[in-house]
């Protein structure tokens, strides 16, 4: 059947959110004799409004239905990638339906495929993260954005970048490449497991700075343990010392409040396909206006050397998948519709719950006792449980996805679409696995 007949768009939000649409889902009839690959995703329904649900758990249960993750699956690995819900997917489909008609009025209308300022997408994002359009380049992900910084920043051999011992490869490796090729020096400080408070981290950064340090590059939230670094204080420390500051905020956008201007850093990168539930491949690079002339481009087509383009210079990378930006914009609208403060509160409540339950089970916490240093990712160490054995058993026996690290670290992400009952299912699964070990 023609997909267009399956998709009947209808506005589901109040006026002001016209791009978010619901999907009238007609189930294709199964072929006789062919086993179903699994339950069909829940048909999308109007996106609920928090004000219609005085009981928050009921509101989140309704929101859960906007996601394609099957109802019997518990997905605690949002830290790797989130899942795009129907309103985001439908915006992407709308983008394709419009652009693939190839009937743009201007035959030279390349902007729809790339080479554009993309202001209709940059502007809502800029507002959402506290930046200005001219400091924002829409790229594929944090890895790409980090690479633009590491590859492009003017630095001499022997000059240092200071980072933590918990950087993701997509943050650290671009600097290792630069070090191997051009002789800049990568220095690291250690983040305690867990850090007691922000000062403990700040002191370690302070002590690791040398006269050759040119840039501090750290995760705002680390991939390794989910610790939230005191970004504003780190940026101030850097500024006071005449050093640049860059934050890899892959996890931050959509997980918690973010105002880049308020942080006062020089660079910020992110992957909204994690916690903002945007389509995969919709990342951004923030570059403060005053530092843009110190950064060379990495990819070059026309525009690479035109400073008047400002941050748009870093979007000049040829044809690309513009409909994904429709999804990014819809993801921002969805977060605004729910309310980012409500989302953050939910992330924190669920993370605190799973954390305290794991501690009751004797886990060692690598999550900070300071609430300012944690949000939606909890990390615990659970020897003698082997994380890989647990991970595989939970998935096969219980359809629960978690992610860990060798030998016994569990990283538990608590996105807003998880219900308390989902977390309880994980806890029961963990208990049963441990009983099996002992029994
Ligand atoms: C802190 C951090 N930076 C970068 C990345 C890489 O993200 P992406 O693959 O979207 O570039 C991740 C992924 O988990 C991450 O946690």
XYZ file of C-alpha atoms and ligand atoms in Angstrom:
455
model
C 0.000 0.000 0.000
C 1.236 3.483 -0.770
C 2.782 4.848 2.446
C 1.021 8.133 1.887
C -2.281 6.363 2.463
C -1.002 5.059 5.761
C 0.060 8.448 6.974
C -2.743 10.811 7.623
C -1.363 13.816 9.366
C -3.462 15.622 11.887
C -2.326 18.316 14.256
C -2.238 16.948 17.779
C -0.896 19.896 19.696
C -2.482 23.146 20.511
C -1.818 25.900 17.993
C 1.831 26.850 17.931
C 3.052 23.306 17.470
C 1.728 22.582 14.001
C 4.654 20.426 12.937
C 4.006 17.684 15.402
C 1.591 15.205 14.018
C 0.098 11.921 14.950
C 0.156 8.812 12.844
C -3.068 7.068 12.050
C -1.618 3.630 12.059
C -3.244 0.948 9.945
C -1.764 -2.381 10.841
C -0.737 -4.336 7.744
C -2.427 -7.732 7.880
C 0.086 -10.480 8.630
C 0.859 -12.895 5.796
C -0.684 -16.285 6.511
C 1.865 -18.727 7.891
C 4.546 -16.071 8.440
C 5.324 -15.562 12.100
C 5.217 -11.973 13.242
C 8.630 -10.384 13.832
C 7.291 -9.073 17.130
C 4.500 -6.896 18.345
C 3.744 -3.906 16.156
C 4.677 -0.612 17.694
C 1.873 1.077 19.583
C -0.169 3.254 17.272
C 0.569 6.872 18.007
C -2.152 8.869 19.610
C -2.475 12.517 20.508
C 0.523 13.648 22.503
C -0.652 14.023 26.101
C -0.455 17.278 27.981
C 0.816 17.213 31.549
C -2.065 19.410 32.676
C -4.526 16.666 31.730
C -2.859 14.204 34.099
C -2.703 15.307 37.738
C -0.914 12.034 38.549
C 2.561 12.354 36.990
C 3.045 8.586 36.719
C -0.071 8.432 34.543
C 1.220 11.271 32.393
C 4.518 9.473 31.817
C 2.661 6.236 31.115
C 0.761 8.082 28.378
C 3.979 9.605 27.011
C 5.505 6.124 26.924
C 2.944 5.225 24.254
C 4.526 7.731 21.879
C 7.621 5.531 21.681
C 8.139 2.547 19.411
C 10.043 0.588 22.038
C 7.802 -2.458 22.557
C 5.753 -2.335 25.745
C 7.446 -5.471 27.086
C 10.969 -4.032 26.699
C 12.805 -2.010 29.340
C 15.400 0.260 27.763
C 17.916 1.537 30.306
C 20.551 2.424 27.722
C 19.423 5.859 26.621
C 22.993 6.999 27.331
C 24.058 5.355 24.096
C 21.173 6.615 21.990
C 17.623 7.643 22.740
C 14.552 6.518 20.823
C 12.720 9.004 18.610
C 8.990 9.069 19.376
C 6.211 9.401 16.817
C 6.022 13.211 16.750
C 9.719 13.320 15.827
C 9.460 10.529 13.271
C 6.424 12.090 11.680
C 8.224 15.392 11.301
C 11.026 13.552 9.489
C 8.475 11.843 7.231
C 6.873 15.231 6.557
C 10.304 16.560 5.627
C 10.798 13.791 3.101
C 7.294 14.122 1.703
C 7.872 17.789 1.042
C 11.433 17.740 -0.244
C 11.363 14.559 -2.316
C 8.721 15.995 -4.624
C 11.543 17.793 -6.436
C 9.209 20.631 -7.281
C 10.916 23.456 -5.451
C 10.135 26.734 -7.216
C 13.803 27.522 -7.764
C 15.647 24.890 -9.808
C 18.845 26.035 -8.091
C 17.283 25.392 -4.717
C 20.187 23.463 -3.264
C 19.560 24.815 0.226
C 17.034 22.100 0.883
C 19.810 19.539 0.551
C 22.593 21.454 2.245
C 24.606 24.628 1.831
C 22.004 26.647 3.626
C 21.988 28.694 6.769
C 19.231 26.383 8.044
C 17.996 29.185 10.239
C 14.556 27.657 10.613
C 16.297 24.815 12.427
C 19.148 26.727 14.059
C 16.882 29.354 15.628
C 14.717 27.045 17.770
C 17.805 25.124 18.836
C 19.660 28.335 19.677
C 16.773 29.412 21.892
C 16.561 25.988 23.523
C 20.240 25.888 24.516
C 20.924 29.566 25.224
C 23.031 30.438 22.205
C 22.756 32.603 19.128
C 22.252 31.364 15.598
C 25.626 32.705 14.454
C 27.438 30.605 17.039
C 25.730 27.389 16.062
C 26.534 24.860 13.329
C 24.251 21.871 12.795
C 26.445 18.831 12.267
C 25.920 15.093 12.622
C 26.907 14.446 16.218
C 29.217 15.290 19.109
C 32.067 13.251 17.597
C 31.991 15.360 14.458
C 31.687 18.603 16.401
C 34.572 17.620 18.710
C 36.664 16.800 15.646
C 36.049 20.275 14.203
C 37.476 21.766 17.402
C 40.455 19.441 17.811
C 41.355 19.492 14.155
C 40.778 23.169 13.518
C 41.987 25.097 16.537
C 45.264 26.925 15.970
C 47.809 25.297 18.315
C 51.526 24.705 18.156
C 53.380 21.455 18.815
C 54.044 21.114 22.537
C 50.945 23.064 23.562
C 48.535 21.145 25.765
C 44.916 20.137 25.856
C 43.727 19.163 29.313
C 40.962 16.572 29.565
C 39.575 14.136 32.122
C 40.280 10.410 32.323
C 36.592 9.786 31.489
C 36.282 11.206 27.983
C 34.371 9.297 25.343
C 36.467 8.164 22.335
C 34.464 10.662 20.259
C 35.939 13.401 22.450
C 39.393 12.056 23.197
C 40.417 10.503 19.880
C 40.166 13.682 17.787
C 42.823 15.105 20.130
C 44.936 11.941 19.946
C 44.880 12.278 16.176
C 45.985 15.892 16.437
C 48.704 14.883 18.912
C 50.062 12.114 16.694
C 50.001 14.207 13.553
C 51.003 17.638 14.839
C 52.583 17.143 18.259
C 50.079 18.805 20.565
C 50.109 17.176 23.999
C 47.107 15.461 25.614
C 47.149 15.726 29.409
C 44.625 14.170 31.747
C 43.334 14.675 35.256
C 41.445 12.019 37.166
C 37.813 12.307 38.190
C 37.304 10.564 41.558
C 34.826 7.663 41.591
C 32.675 9.179 42.867
C 33.528 12.863 43.164
C 32.474 14.279 46.541
C 31.602 17.712 45.147
C 32.418 20.187 42.394
C 35.400 21.658 44.225
C 37.154 18.318 44.240
C 37.011 18.275 40.431
C 37.914 21.956 40.084
C 40.991 21.521 42.270
C 42.214 18.651 40.140
C 41.801 20.711 36.972
C 43.498 23.663 38.601
C 46.467 21.526 39.650
C 46.872 20.011 36.180
C 47.067 23.350 34.338
C 50.542 24.278 33.125
C 51.886 27.320 31.267
C 51.429 25.309 28.044
C 47.715 24.514 28.575
C 45.744 26.102 25.713
C 42.375 24.441 26.111
C 40.408 22.491 28.702
C 38.257 19.921 26.913
C 35.906 17.938 29.153
C 32.564 16.217 29.049
C 29.761 18.145 30.667
C 28.314 14.733 31.585
C 30.762 11.859 31.318
C 29.938 8.730 29.384
C 31.808 6.615 31.860
C 30.033 7.384 35.125
C 27.412 10.008 34.235
C 28.964 12.627 36.507
C 27.855 16.194 35.763
C 30.936 18.405 35.800
C 30.670 21.950 37.209
C 30.785 23.506 33.740
C 30.301 27.128 34.701
C 33.076 27.048 37.293
C 35.421 25.228 34.903
C 34.761 27.821 32.182
C 35.459 30.618 34.668
C 38.677 28.991 35.840
C 39.795 28.643 32.209
C 38.901 32.234 31.401
C 40.750 33.541 34.464
C 43.858 31.715 33.284
C 43.552 32.804 29.660
C 42.731 29.252 28.542
C 39.948 28.187 26.185
C 37.183 25.902 27.444
C 35.277 23.270 25.471
C 32.521 20.963 26.717
C 31.384 17.732 25.177
C 27.719 17.922 26.137
C 26.613 14.846 24.184
C 24.254 13.827 26.999
C 23.106 17.191 28.239
C 20.694 18.493 25.583
C 17.257 17.306 26.620
C 18.431 15.648 29.829
C 18.699 18.794 31.927
C 18.546 22.562 31.752
C 21.242 24.003 29.514
C 22.234 27.598 28.895
C 25.526 27.756 27.041
C 25.736 31.537 27.271
C 25.423 31.246 31.038
C 28.168 28.606 31.200
C 30.407 31.086 29.428
C 32.509 28.533 27.528
C 34.169 28.904 24.136
C 32.966 25.647 22.564
C 30.100 23.264 23.250
C 29.099 20.122 21.368
C 26.178 17.739 21.655
C 24.216 14.797 20.265
C 20.511 15.535 20.703
C 19.752 12.016 19.444
C 20.485 10.888 22.978
C 18.298 12.652 25.532
C 16.318 15.022 23.304
C 15.145 11.971 21.301
C 16.026 13.726 18.032
C 16.733 11.697 14.884
C 20.126 9.988 14.777
C 22.692 12.237 13.192
C 21.442 15.583 14.433
C 24.273 17.104 16.440
C 25.577 20.609 16.935
C 28.724 22.611 17.420
C 28.606 25.837 19.416
C 31.506 28.213 18.898
C 31.612 31.558 20.686
C 31.769 34.443 18.213
C 35.098 35.740 19.525
C 36.981 32.480 18.960
C 35.677 31.590 15.523
C 38.612 33.226 13.735
C 41.002 30.915 15.606
C 39.493 27.763 14.127
C 40.207 26.383 10.658
C 37.558 24.423 8.876
C 37.939 20.664 8.590
C 35.734 20.009 5.575
C 36.019 22.347 2.642
C 33.663 23.307 -0.115
C 32.676 26.822 -1.058
C 32.371 29.030 2.006
C 35.095 27.320 4.026
C 37.134 30.536 4.162
C 34.375 33.107 4.498
C 34.415 34.416 8.071
C 31.301 36.494 7.468
C 29.335 33.217 7.440
C 30.220 32.881 11.137
C 29.369 29.417 12.536
C 27.564 28.544 9.325
C 31.064 28.110 7.869
C 31.135 24.763 9.691
C 27.881 23.623 8.100
C 29.273 23.839 4.584
C 29.783 20.131 4.055
C 27.844 19.328 0.915
C 24.517 17.581 0.484
C 23.042 16.148 3.618
C 19.988 14.654 5.213
C 17.931 17.782 5.818
C 14.673 16.004 6.843
C 16.459 14.868 9.992
C 16.525 18.554 10.966
C 12.744 18.615 10.752
C 12.898 15.878 13.375
C 15.339 17.863 15.494
C 12.970 20.823 15.457
C 10.051 18.589 16.414
C 12.095 17.090 19.262
C 12.646 20.589 20.636
C 8.934 21.328 20.315
C 8.104 18.111 22.136
C 10.506 18.883 24.994
C 9.030 22.378 25.266
C 5.536 20.924 25.212
C 6.328 18.610 28.126
C 8.532 21.225 29.828
C 12.266 20.649 30.221
C 12.062 21.296 33.952
C 9.455 18.524 34.259
C 11.639 16.214 32.153
C 14.730 16.934 34.238
C 12.791 16.372 37.457
C 11.619 13.016 36.132
C 15.137 12.004 35.080
C 16.433 12.878 38.531
C 13.635 11.124 40.411
C 14.033 7.875 38.472
C 17.834 8.011 38.701
C 17.680 8.613 42.453
C 15.267 5.711 42.827
C 17.360 3.184 40.914
C 20.495 4.440 42.660
C 19.110 4.048 46.168
C 17.698 0.607 45.329
C 21.071 -0.555 44.012
C 22.818 0.727 47.126
C 20.359 -1.287 49.246
C 21.592 -4.290 47.258
C 25.179 -3.625 48.291
C 26.363 -1.857 45.115
C 29.291 0.551 45.311
C 28.248 3.966 44.007
C 30.298 5.788 41.395
C 27.589 8.429 41.240
C 28.270 11.564 43.249
C 26.425 12.087 46.539
C 26.164 15.763 45.476
C 22.884 16.191 43.504
C 24.509 18.964 41.441
C 26.916 16.358 40.041
C 24.345 13.847 38.849
C 21.188 13.735 36.749
C 19.829 10.942 34.504
C 22.715 8.456 34.495
C 23.633 6.350 37.517
C 26.750 4.207 37.715
C 27.344 1.465 40.226
C 29.974 -1.191 40.682
C 28.531 -4.615 41.530
C 31.284 -7.230 41.987
C 31.238 -10.212 41.785
C 28.516 -9.798 39.135
C 30.104 -9.721 35.672
C 28.449 -6.974 33.730
C 28.558 -8.701 30.336
C 26.974 -11.877 31.683
C 24.286 -9.803 33.380
C 23.731 -7.662 30.281
C 23.254 -10.700 28.065
C 21.068 -12.572 30.532
C 18.824 -9.575 31.176
C 18.266 -9.104 27.467
C 17.665 -12.763 26.635
C 15.667 -13.735 29.699
C 13.858 -10.491 30.519
C 14.069 -8.104 27.518
C 15.861 -5.505 29.604
C 18.705 -3.488 28.082
C 21.473 -2.044 30.184
C 25.061 -1.065 29.426
C 28.135 -1.486 31.563
C 31.894 -1.616 31.637
C 34.448 -4.241 32.596
C 34.366 -6.025 34.866
C 31.374 -5.092 37.042
C 30.225 -1.560 36.241
C 26.576 -0.912 35.417
C 25.578 2.327 33.739
C 21.864 2.849 34.175
C 20.149 5.592 32.182
C 16.707 6.711 33.278
C 14.977 8.550 30.401
C 11.559 10.007 31.091
C 9.717 7.308 29.177
C 10.754 4.681 31.739
C 8.081 3.942 34.272
C 8.727 3.070 37.878
C 7.409 -0.422 37.093
C 10.126 -0.750 34.415
C 12.800 0.030 36.962
C 11.281 -2.464 39.370
C 11.448 -5.078 36.599
C 15.150 -4.380 36.215
C 15.701 -4.618 39.975
C 13.896 -7.953 40.130
C 15.947 -9.157 37.167
C 19.145 -8.113 38.892
C 18.096 -9.930 42.087
C 17.192 -13.081 40.165
C 20.491 -13.075 38.284
C 22.393 -12.719 41.547
C 20.388 -15.534 43.139
C 21.347 -17.701 40.160
C 25.011 -16.888 40.798
C 24.729 -17.826 44.435
C 22.420 -20.783 43.984
C 30.374 12.243 26.315
C 30.172 11.660 24.952
N 30.722 12.264 23.891
C 30.546 11.816 22.640
C 29.789 10.691 22.409
C 29.622 10.224 21.020
O 28.344 10.545 20.570
P 28.011 10.483 19.028
O 28.217 9.065 18.611
O 26.606 10.919 18.945
O 28.966 11.412 18.345
C 29.193 10.021 23.472
C 28.370 8.820 23.252
O 27.968 8.115 24.140
C 29.403 10.515 24.773
O 28.877 9.901 25.838
